[in-house]
Coordinates of C-alpha atoms in Angstrom, one line a residue:
Chain A
M1 CA -24.0 -34.6 40.8
S2 CA -24.6 -33.5 44.4
L3 CA -27.1 -30.9 43.5
V4 CA -30.7 -31.6 43.2
L5 CA -31.6 -28.1 41.8
D6 CA -31.6 -28.4 37.9
P7 CA -28.7 -26.6 36.1
T8 CA -31.0 -24.1 34.5
A9 CA -32.1 -22.8 37.9
Q10 CA -28.5 -22.9 39.1
D11 CA -27.5 -20.7 36.3
L12 CA -30.5 -18.4 36.7
L13 CA -29.9 -17.8 40.4
F14 CA -26.1 -18.2 41.0
R15 CA -23.8 -19.2 38.0
E16 CA -24.9 -16.8 35.2
A17 CA -26.7 -14.2 37.3
R18 CA -24.5 -11.0 37.8
T19 CA -24.9 -7.6 39.7
A20 CA -26.1 -5.3 37.0
N21 CA -24.8 -1.7 36.7
T22 CA -26.8 -0.7 33.5
F23 CA -30.4 -1.5 32.8
T24 CA -32.8 -1.4 29.9
D25 CA -35.9 0.9 30.0
E26 CA -38.3 -2.1 30.5
P27 CA -40.3 -1.4 33.6
V28 CA -40.5 -3.8 36.6
T29 CA -44.1 -4.2 37.6
D30 CA -45.7 -4.4 40.9
E31 CA -47.0 -7.8 39.9
Q32 CA -43.3 -9.0 39.6
M33 CA -42.5 -7.5 42.9
Q34 CA -45.3 -9.3 44.5
A35 CA -44.4 -12.5 42.9
I36 CA -40.9 -12.1 44.3
Y37 CA -42.0 -11.4 47.7
D38 CA -44.4 -14.2 47.8
L39 CA -41.7 -16.6 47.0
V40 CA -38.9 -15.4 49.3
K41 CA -41.0 -14.7 52.2
Y42 CA -41.0 -18.5 53.1
A43 CA -37.2 -18.5 53.7
P44 CA -36.1 -19.0 57.2
T45 CA -35.4 -16.5 60.0
A46 CA -34.9 -16.9 63.8
F47 CA -38.3 -16.9 65.6
N48 CA -39.9 -16.4 62.3
Q49 CA -39.2 -12.7 62.8
Q50 CA -39.6 -10.7 59.5
P51 CA -38.1 -7.3 60.1
L52 CA -37.6 -6.6 56.3
R53 CA -39.3 -3.6 54.9
V54 CA -39.2 -2.7 51.3
L55 CA -39.8 0.8 49.9
L56 CA -40.2 0.8 46.1
V57 CA -39.1 4.1 45.0
R58 CA -41.4 4.9 42.0
S59 CA -42.0 8.7 42.0
P60 CA -39.4 11.1 40.6
E61 CA -39.5 13.2 43.7
A62 CA -38.5 10.2 45.9
R63 CA -35.9 9.1 43.5
E64 CA -34.4 12.5 43.5
R65 CA -34.3 12.5 47.4
L66 CA -32.7 9.1 47.5
L67 CA -30.0 10.1 45.0
T68 CA -28.8 12.9 47.4
H69 CA -28.0 10.1 50.0
M70 CA -26.2 7.8 47.6
S71 CA -22.5 7.7 47.2
E72 CA -21.3 9.5 44.1
G73 CA -20.3 6.3 42.4
N74 CA -23.7 4.8 42.8
R75 CA -25.7 7.8 41.7
P76 CA -25.9 7.4 37.9
K77 CA -27.1 3.8 38.1
T78 CA -29.6 4.5 40.8
A79 CA -30.8 7.4 38.8
A80 CA -31.3 5.1 35.7
A81 CA -32.6 1.8 37.1
P82 CA -36.2 1.1 36.1
L83 CA -36.9 0.3 39.7
V84 CA -35.1 1.1 43.0
A85 CA -35.9 -0.7 46.2
V86 CA -34.9 0.5 49.7
L87 CA -34.3 -2.5 52.0
A88 CA -34.7 -1.7 55.6
V89 CA -35.5 -3.4 59.0
D90 CA -38.1 -2.3 61.4
N91 CA -36.5 -2.7 64.8
E92 CA -40.0 -3.0 66.4
F93 CA -40.6 -6.2 64.5
H94 CA -41.2 -7.9 67.9
E95 CA -44.8 -6.6 67.9
E96 CA -45.7 -9.0 65.2
L97 CA -44.3 -12.1 67.0
P98 CA -47.6 -13.0 68.8
T99 CA -49.2 -13.6 65.4
Q100 CA -46.1 -14.7 63.3
Y101 CA -44.6 -17.1 66.0
P102 CA -47.8 -18.2 67.7
H103 CA -46.5 -21.3 69.4
F104 CA -44.3 -19.0 71.7
P105 CA -46.0 -15.6 71.6
Q106 CA -44.0 -14.7 74.8
A107 CA -40.9 -14.2 72.6
K108 CA -42.1 -10.8 72.0
D109 CA -41.2 -9.7 75.6
V110 CA -39.0 -12.5 76.9
I111 CA -36.5 -12.6 74.1
F112 CA -37.0 -9.3 72.3
G113 CA -38.1 -7.0 75.1
E114 CA -35.0 -4.8 74.8
R115 CA -34.3 -2.7 71.8
P116 CA -30.6 -3.4 71.6
V117 CA -31.4 -7.1 71.4
R118 CA -34.0 -6.4 68.6
E119 CA -31.6 -4.2 66.7
R120 CA -28.9 -6.9 66.7
S121 CA -31.4 -9.6 65.7
A122 CA -33.1 -7.4 63.0
A123 CA -29.5 -6.7 61.5
L124 CA -28.6 -10.3 61.2
N125 CA -32.1 -11.6 60.2
G126 CA -32.9 -8.7 58.0
A127 CA -29.6 -9.3 56.1
L128 CA -30.7 -12.9 55.6
Q129 CA -33.8 -11.6 54.2
V130 CA -31.9 -9.2 51.9
G131 CA -30.0 -12.2 50.5
Y132 CA -33.2 -14.0 49.8
F133 CA -34.7 -11.0 48.2
I134 CA -31.8 -10.8 45.8
I135 CA -32.1 -14.5 44.9
G136 CA -35.9 -13.7 44.4
V137 CA -35.2 -10.9 42.0
R138 CA -33.1 -13.4 39.9
A139 CA -35.9 -15.9 40.1
A140 CA -38.0 -13.4 38.3
G141 CA -35.5 -13.3 35.5
L142 CA -34.4 -9.7 36.5
A143 CA -31.0 -8.5 37.5
A144 CA -30.3 -7.0 40.9
G145 CA -27.8 -4.3 41.6
P146 CA -27.4 -4.3 45.5
M147 CA -25.6 -1.3 47.0
T148 CA -24.4 -0.4 50.4
G149 CA -22.6 2.8 49.4
F150 CA -25.0 5.5 50.9
D151 CA -25.5 7.7 53.9
A152 CA -27.6 5.3 56.0
E153 CA -28.5 7.9 58.6
G154 CA -29.7 10.2 55.8
I155 CA -32.0 7.5 54.3
N156 CA -33.3 6.5 57.7
K157 CA -34.3 10.0 58.7
D158 CA -35.6 11.0 55.2
F159 CA -37.6 8.0 54.4
F160 CA -38.6 6.6 57.7
T161 CA -39.7 9.2 60.2
D162 CA -40.5 6.9 63.1
G163 CA -36.8 6.4 64.2
D164 CA -37.5 2.7 64.2
H165 CA -36.1 1.7 60.8
S166 CA -32.6 0.9 59.7
V167 CA -31.6 0.7 56.0
L168 CA -29.5 -2.2 55.0
A169 CA -29.1 -2.0 51.3
V170 CA -30.5 -0.3 48.3
V171 CA -31.2 -2.4 45.2
N172 CA -31.5 -1.4 41.6
I173 CA -33.8 -3.8 39.6
G174 CA -34.4 -4.3 35.9
R175 CA -33.2 -6.2 32.9
P176 CA -29.5 -5.7 32.2
G177 CA -28.6 -3.2 29.7
E178 CA -25.4 -2.6 27.6
N179 CA -22.1 -3.3 29.4
A180 CA -24.0 -4.2 32.4
W181 CA -21.1 -5.8 34.2
R182 CA -17.4 -6.3 34.4
P183 CA -15.8 -9.7 34.0
R184 CA -16.7 -11.7 37.1
H185 CA -14.4 -11.4 39.9
P186 CA -12.7 -14.5 41.5
R187 CA -14.0 -16.4 44.3
L188 CA -12.3 -18.0 47.2
S189 CA -11.8 -21.8 46.9
Y190 CA -13.6 -24.4 49.0
D191 CA -10.4 -25.1 50.9
E192 CA -9.9 -21.4 51.7
V193 CA -13.3 -21.1 53.3
V194 CA -14.3 -24.5 54.6
T195 CA -12.4 -26.2 57.4
T196 CA -13.2 -29.6 59.1
V197 CA -12.9 -30.0 62.8
Chain B
M1 CA -46.5 -15.9 35.8
S2 CA -44.2 -13.2 37.0
L3 CA -41.4 -15.8 38.0
V4 CA -39.0 -17.4 35.5
L5 CA -37.7 -20.0 38.0
D6 CA -39.6 -23.2 37.4
P7 CA -42.2 -24.3 40.2
T8 CA -40.2 -27.4 40.9
A9 CA -37.1 -25.2 42.0
Q10 CA -39.5 -22.7 43.8
D11 CA -40.8 -25.7 45.9
L12 CA -37.4 -27.1 46.5
L13 CA -35.7 -23.7 47.6
F14 CA -38.7 -21.8 49.3
R15 CA -42.3 -23.1 49.2
E16 CA -41.8 -26.6 50.4
A17 CA -38.4 -26.3 52.0
R18 CA -38.7 -26.2 55.8
T19 CA -36.3 -25.7 58.7
A20 CA -35.7 -29.2 60.1
N21 CA -35.5 -30.1 63.7
T22 CA -35.0 -33.8 63.3
F23 CA -32.8 -35.8 60.7
T24 CA -32.3 -39.2 59.4
D25 CA -28.9 -41.0 59.9
E26 CA -27.9 -40.5 56.3
P27 CA -24.5 -38.8 56.1
V28 CA -23.9 -35.5 54.5
T29 CA -20.7 -35.9 52.5
D30 CA -17.8 -33.6 51.8
E31 CA -18.8 -33.8 48.1
Q32 CA -22.2 -32.3 48.9
M33 CA -20.8 -29.5 50.9
Q34 CA -18.4 -28.7 48.1
A35 CA -21.1 -28.7 45.6
I36 CA -23.2 -26.3 47.8
Y37 CA -20.3 -24.0 48.2
D38 CA -19.3 -24.0 44.6
L39 CA -22.9 -22.9 43.8
V40 CA -23.5 -20.2 46.4
K41 CA -19.9 -18.7 46.2
Y42 CA -21.2 -16.8 43.2
A43 CA -23.9 -14.9 45.0
P44 CA -23.1 -11.0 45.4
T45 CA -21.6 -9.2 48.2
A46 CA -20.2 -5.6 48.5
F47 CA -16.7 -5.3 47.0
N48 CA -16.8 -9.0 46.3
Q49 CA -15.8 -9.4 50.0
Q50 CA -16.2 -13.1 51.1
P51 CA -15.9 -12.9 54.9
L52 CA -17.9 -16.2 55.4
R53 CA -15.9 -19.1 57.0
V54 CA -17.5 -22.6 57.5
L55 CA -16.4 -25.1 60.0
L56 CA -17.7 -28.5 59.4
V57 CA -18.0 -30.2 62.9
R58 CA -17.4 -33.8 62.2
S59 CA -15.4 -35.1 65.1
P60 CA -17.2 -36.3 68.2
E61 CA -14.9 -34.3 70.3
A62 CA -15.7 -31.0 68.5
R63 CA -19.3 -31.9 68.5
E64 CA -19.3 -32.3 72.3
R65 CA -17.4 -28.9 72.6
L66 CA -19.9 -27.3 70.4
L67 CA -22.9 -28.5 72.4
T68 CA -21.7 -26.8 75.6
H69 CA -22.1 -23.5 73.8
M70 CA -25.6 -24.1 72.5
S71 CA -28.6 -23.0 74.2
E72 CA -30.5 -25.8 76.0
G73 CA -33.3 -26.1 73.4
N74 CA -31.0 -26.4 70.6
R75 CA -28.7 -29.1 72.1
P76 CA -30.7 -32.3 71.3
K77 CA -31.0 -31.6 67.5
T78 CA -27.5 -30.3 67.3
A79 CA -26.2 -33.6 68.9
A80 CA -28.4 -35.6 66.4
A81 CA -27.9 -33.9 63.1
P82 CA -25.7 -35.9 60.6
L83 CA -23.6 -32.6 60.0
V84 CA -23.4 -29.4 61.9
A85 CA -21.7 -26.3 60.2
V86 CA -20.6 -23.4 62.3
L87 CA -20.8 -20.2 60.0
A88 CA -18.6 -17.3 61.0
V89 CA -17.1 -14.3 59.4
D90 CA -13.3 -13.4 59.3
N91 CA -13.1 -9.8 60.2
E92 CA -9.6 -9.6 58.5
F93 CA -11.3 -10.4 55.1
H94 CA -9.9 -7.2 53.6
E95 CA -6.5 -8.9 53.2
E96 CA -8.0 -10.9 50.2
L97 CA -9.4 -7.9 48.4
P98 CA -6.3 -7.3 46.3
T99 CA -6.8 -10.7 44.6
Q100 CA -10.7 -10.8 45.0
Y101 CA -11.5 -7.3 44.0
P102 CA -8.6 -6.7 41.6
H103 CA -10.1 -3.6 39.7
F104 CA -9.9 -1.7 43.0
P105 CA -7.3 -3.4 45.2
Q106 CA -6.9 -0.1 47.2
A107 CA -10.3 -1.0 48.8
K108 CA -8.3 -3.1 51.3
D109 CA -7.0 0.0 52.9
V110 CA -9.0 2.9 51.7
I111 CA -12.4 1.3 52.5
F112 CA -11.7 -1.3 54.9
G113 CA -8.5 -0.1 56.7
E114 CA -10.3 0.3 60.0
R115 CA -11.4 -2.8 62.0
P116 CA -14.8 -1.3 63.1
V117 CA -15.7 -0.7 59.4
R118 CA -14.6 -4.2 58.7
E119 CA -16.7 -5.8 61.5
R120 CA -19.8 -4.0 60.3
S121 CA -19.3 -5.0 56.7
A122 CA -18.5 -8.5 57.6
A123 CA -21.6 -8.8 59.8
L124 CA -23.8 -7.6 56.9
N125 CA -22.2 -9.3 54.1
G126 CA -21.5 -12.5 56.0
A127 CA -25.1 -12.6 56.9
L128 CA -26.1 -12.4 53.2
Q129 CA -23.7 -15.3 52.7
V130 CA -25.4 -17.2 55.4
G131 CA -28.8 -16.8 53.5
Y132 CA -27.1 -17.9 50.4
F133 CA -25.7 -21.0 52.2
I134 CA -29.1 -22.0 53.5
I135 CA -30.6 -21.7 50.0
G136 CA -27.6 -23.8 48.8
V137 CA -28.2 -26.7 51.3
R138 CA -31.7 -26.8 50.1
A139 CA -30.4 -26.9 46.4
A140 CA -28.6 -30.1 47.4
G141 CA -31.9 -31.7 48.4
L142 CA -31.1 -31.3 52.1
A143 CA -32.7 -29.7 55.0
A144 CA -31.1 -27.0 56.9
G145 CA -31.7 -26.1 60.6
P146 CA -30.1 -22.7 61.1
M147 CA -29.8 -21.6 64.8
T148 CA -28.8 -18.4 66.5
G149 CA -29.3 -19.5 70.0
F150 CA -25.8 -20.0 71.4
D151 CA -23.1 -18.4 73.4
A152 CA -21.3 -16.6 70.5
E153 CA -18.3 -15.3 72.5
G154 CA -17.9 -18.9 73.8
I155 CA -17.9 -20.3 70.2
N156 CA -15.6 -17.5 69.0
K157 CA -13.0 -18.2 71.7
D158 CA -13.2 -22.1 71.6
F159 CA -13.4 -22.6 67.9
F160 CA -11.3 -19.6 66.6
T161 CA -8.3 -18.8 68.6
D162 CA -7.1 -15.7 66.7
G163 CA -9.7 -13.2 67.8
D164 CA -10.7 -12.2 64.4
H165 CA -13.8 -14.5 63.8
S166 CA -17.3 -13.9 64.8
V167 CA -19.9 -16.7 64.6
L168 CA -23.2 -15.7 63.0
A169 CA -25.1 -19.0 62.9
V170 CA -25.0 -22.8 63.5
V171 CA -26.6 -24.8 60.8
N172 CA -27.7 -28.5 61.3
I173 CA -27.6 -30.3 57.9
G174 CA -29.3 -33.5 56.8
R175 CA -32.2 -35.2 55.5
P176 CA -35.5 -34.5 57.5
G177 CA -36.5 -37.2 60.0
E178 CA -39.7 -37.9 61.7
N179 CA -41.9 -34.9 62.8
A180 CA -39.1 -32.7 61.5
W181 CA -41.1 -29.6 61.7
R182 CA -44.1 -27.9 63.1
P183 CA -46.9 -26.5 60.9
R184 CA -45.5 -23.6 58.9
H185 CA -45.9 -20.3 60.7
P186 CA -47.6 -17.3 59.0
R187 CA -45.8 -14.7 56.9
L188 CA -46.5 -11.0 56.7
S189 CA -48.4 -10.1 53.6
Y190 CA -46.9 -8.0 50.7
D191 CA -48.9 -4.9 51.7
E192 CA -47.5 -5.2 55.3
V193 CA -43.9 -5.2 54.0
V194 CA -43.8 -3.3 50.8
T195 CA -44.7 0.4 50.3
T196 CA -44.4 2.4 47.2
V197 CA -43.0 6.0 47.6

């Protein structure tokens, strides 16, 4: 066995975890979300940048507004999920580097002084953080339903008024309901993905 | 306790795992890499796309070539790591969708018919896969040293000759050596990252 992670955890996070399309009514609490964040916040990014921002959509009014930006196929499940999280990046994350990357505080200006550089970096590192977040949801025994089918510009303008945020994903969160998923799709084999040079 | 994942696994993957800058000489085997891939391949992406491609840089000649593209600060550790993996995306991933997303094979053309759409999608979903890969390296009891400081165009041209691949990260892999890391940097608090609307 080449893996150290125990098989129960392998199943919980990867092998048996599935993207859920239906959910039970059981609420997802702020305590659960805090526990998820306080686990995945430690996962690595470049220069310890932490561009990820999470909007927990809890009010019926905000949920209704969000639905108007979702693609039609994603609307029913986004309307029904116990909790919906909007995952975006703050393209002005560099302001935090002097405290978050204290051994090289100049990174704020020397590396990330220009907005296009920050946007590219936030897109990559924010996506890493989205991946970690999905794993964290599963670590809490919950199912995630990540979606990218939405009007990103609409969400950016409607939910972030400063022009500095870019949504990357919207994630439904809860316990899987009836017929929560289709049979698992195939995966590429190791030899199709990995090459030795 | 809001997390279901047991504390040993939490530590292995997140709390005690660290980005390593030095490594022991212990080799990283193909069996370990296969076990890592066969775990993380199950993590979710949009339309089950799997743009990630992994180059395991094992020959001294390829390692030397790679070093010429790395930023100066990343060269010594990339030269010394037992194994270096180049993580890139294949922007022509849509060709695989008829087999990998069989319930909607038309996605290949209807959703991903245009190259700029594919490039944006591969950048996001490939970065998710990079995040999963890093977690997988840790699940094998190994340390990852992910890097983004390199000449991406240089790597793309030198290691992928088809013009279809974009490198996202280079990851050193091995067992942590002496003084493998600095003290952990701070993380943003839950209240700085998560907002309820």
